[in-house]
Amino acid sequence: MRFDVITLFPSMFEGALSESILKIAQEKGLVSIHLHNLRDHTLDPHRKVDDRPFGGGPGMVLAPDPVFRAYEAVIEEMGGAVGVRKVVLSPQGRRYDQALAREFAREKALLLLCGHYEGFDERIRLGLPFEEVSIGDYVLTGGEIPAMAILDSVIRLLPGVVGDPASLEEESFSAGMLDYPHYTRPREYRGMTVPEVLVSGDHAKILEWRREQALRRTKEMRRDLLGPEGQGDRDTSATQTGDRS
Ligand code: ADE
């Protein structure tokens, strides 16, 4: 799958893309990630991409021309807009979740536009075909960290990226609930012991215990995920938490 990112800070992505699973996915040729510096698309002699807001107010606004130009150049480089999902990161957007990550993972290509400063000139919203996505109800200084979250969560879902596909299967199996507790060696650590069932070798019992624990945690921490009946809908868009890589 191809990923393109338009950003004012391409170097922010270097660490995230050069470690662990994202690095391996690129090395295996499963993904290609292309970073585009928005500043390369401004005609301003000082490479300025922002300006003061009409009507006054604090902060700077991302001007339309560099963004329109960057969009057109990147789409051309991508071979056209067909099959490209176009996403702008913004706190005003649709809330990102695991269901949307799965949807993105089925696309041929993803183009991410990262904003910065106080916001975008409204003509960017009106004149370009981006859908707006937010990673949560808090405001970051820019769209780079949200874009990295999307890259990470989509890439790990692509076939062949995560070494053991069972871990992804297990995730979709328990989708809609929080993760169950995990233990590794030693069996006893500072007075805390591994639950007996996990070392029993009884796989049916282990499965049942994990399901109960996941449900208990979900009820305690995120009752909203279980829906109005509190029964849980394993096909909902809700996601597991926890580190499954
Ligand atoms: N840019 C700033 N805050 C953001 C958020 N929460 N989600 C997506 N993009 C953002």
Coordinates of C-alpha atoms in Angstrom, one line a residue, residues 8 12 22-23 26 46 52 54 76 82 86 90 94 139 168 173 180 186 198 203 205-206 227 230 238:
L8 CA 5.6 21.1 7.2
M12 CA 9.2 14.4 12.7
L22 CA 6.9 0.2 10.2
K23 CA 10.6 -0.1 9.3
Q26 CA 8.9 -0.9 4.2
H46 CA 10.4 33.3 1.9
R52 CA -2.7 36.3 9.7
F54 CA -8.9 38.0 8.3
E76 CA 0.0 13.8 -10.1
V82 CA -8.6 7.4 -8.2
K86 CA -7.6 11.6 1.1
S90 CA -7.9 18.1 12.3
R94 CA -14.7 12.4 12.4
V139 CA -5.8 19.7 20.5
L168 CA -4.8 -9.8 14.5
F173 CA -12.4 -11.8 17.7
Y180 CA -7.5 -9.1 28.7
P186 CA 8.5 -15.3 36.1
L198 CA -3.0 -19.5 32.4
H203 CA -7.1 -23.9 26.3
K205 CA -10.6 -22.5 30.2
I206 CA -8.0 -20.0 29.2
G227 CA -23.7 -0.4 24.0
G230 CA -24.3 -3.6 28.2
A238 CA -14.7 -0.2 19.1

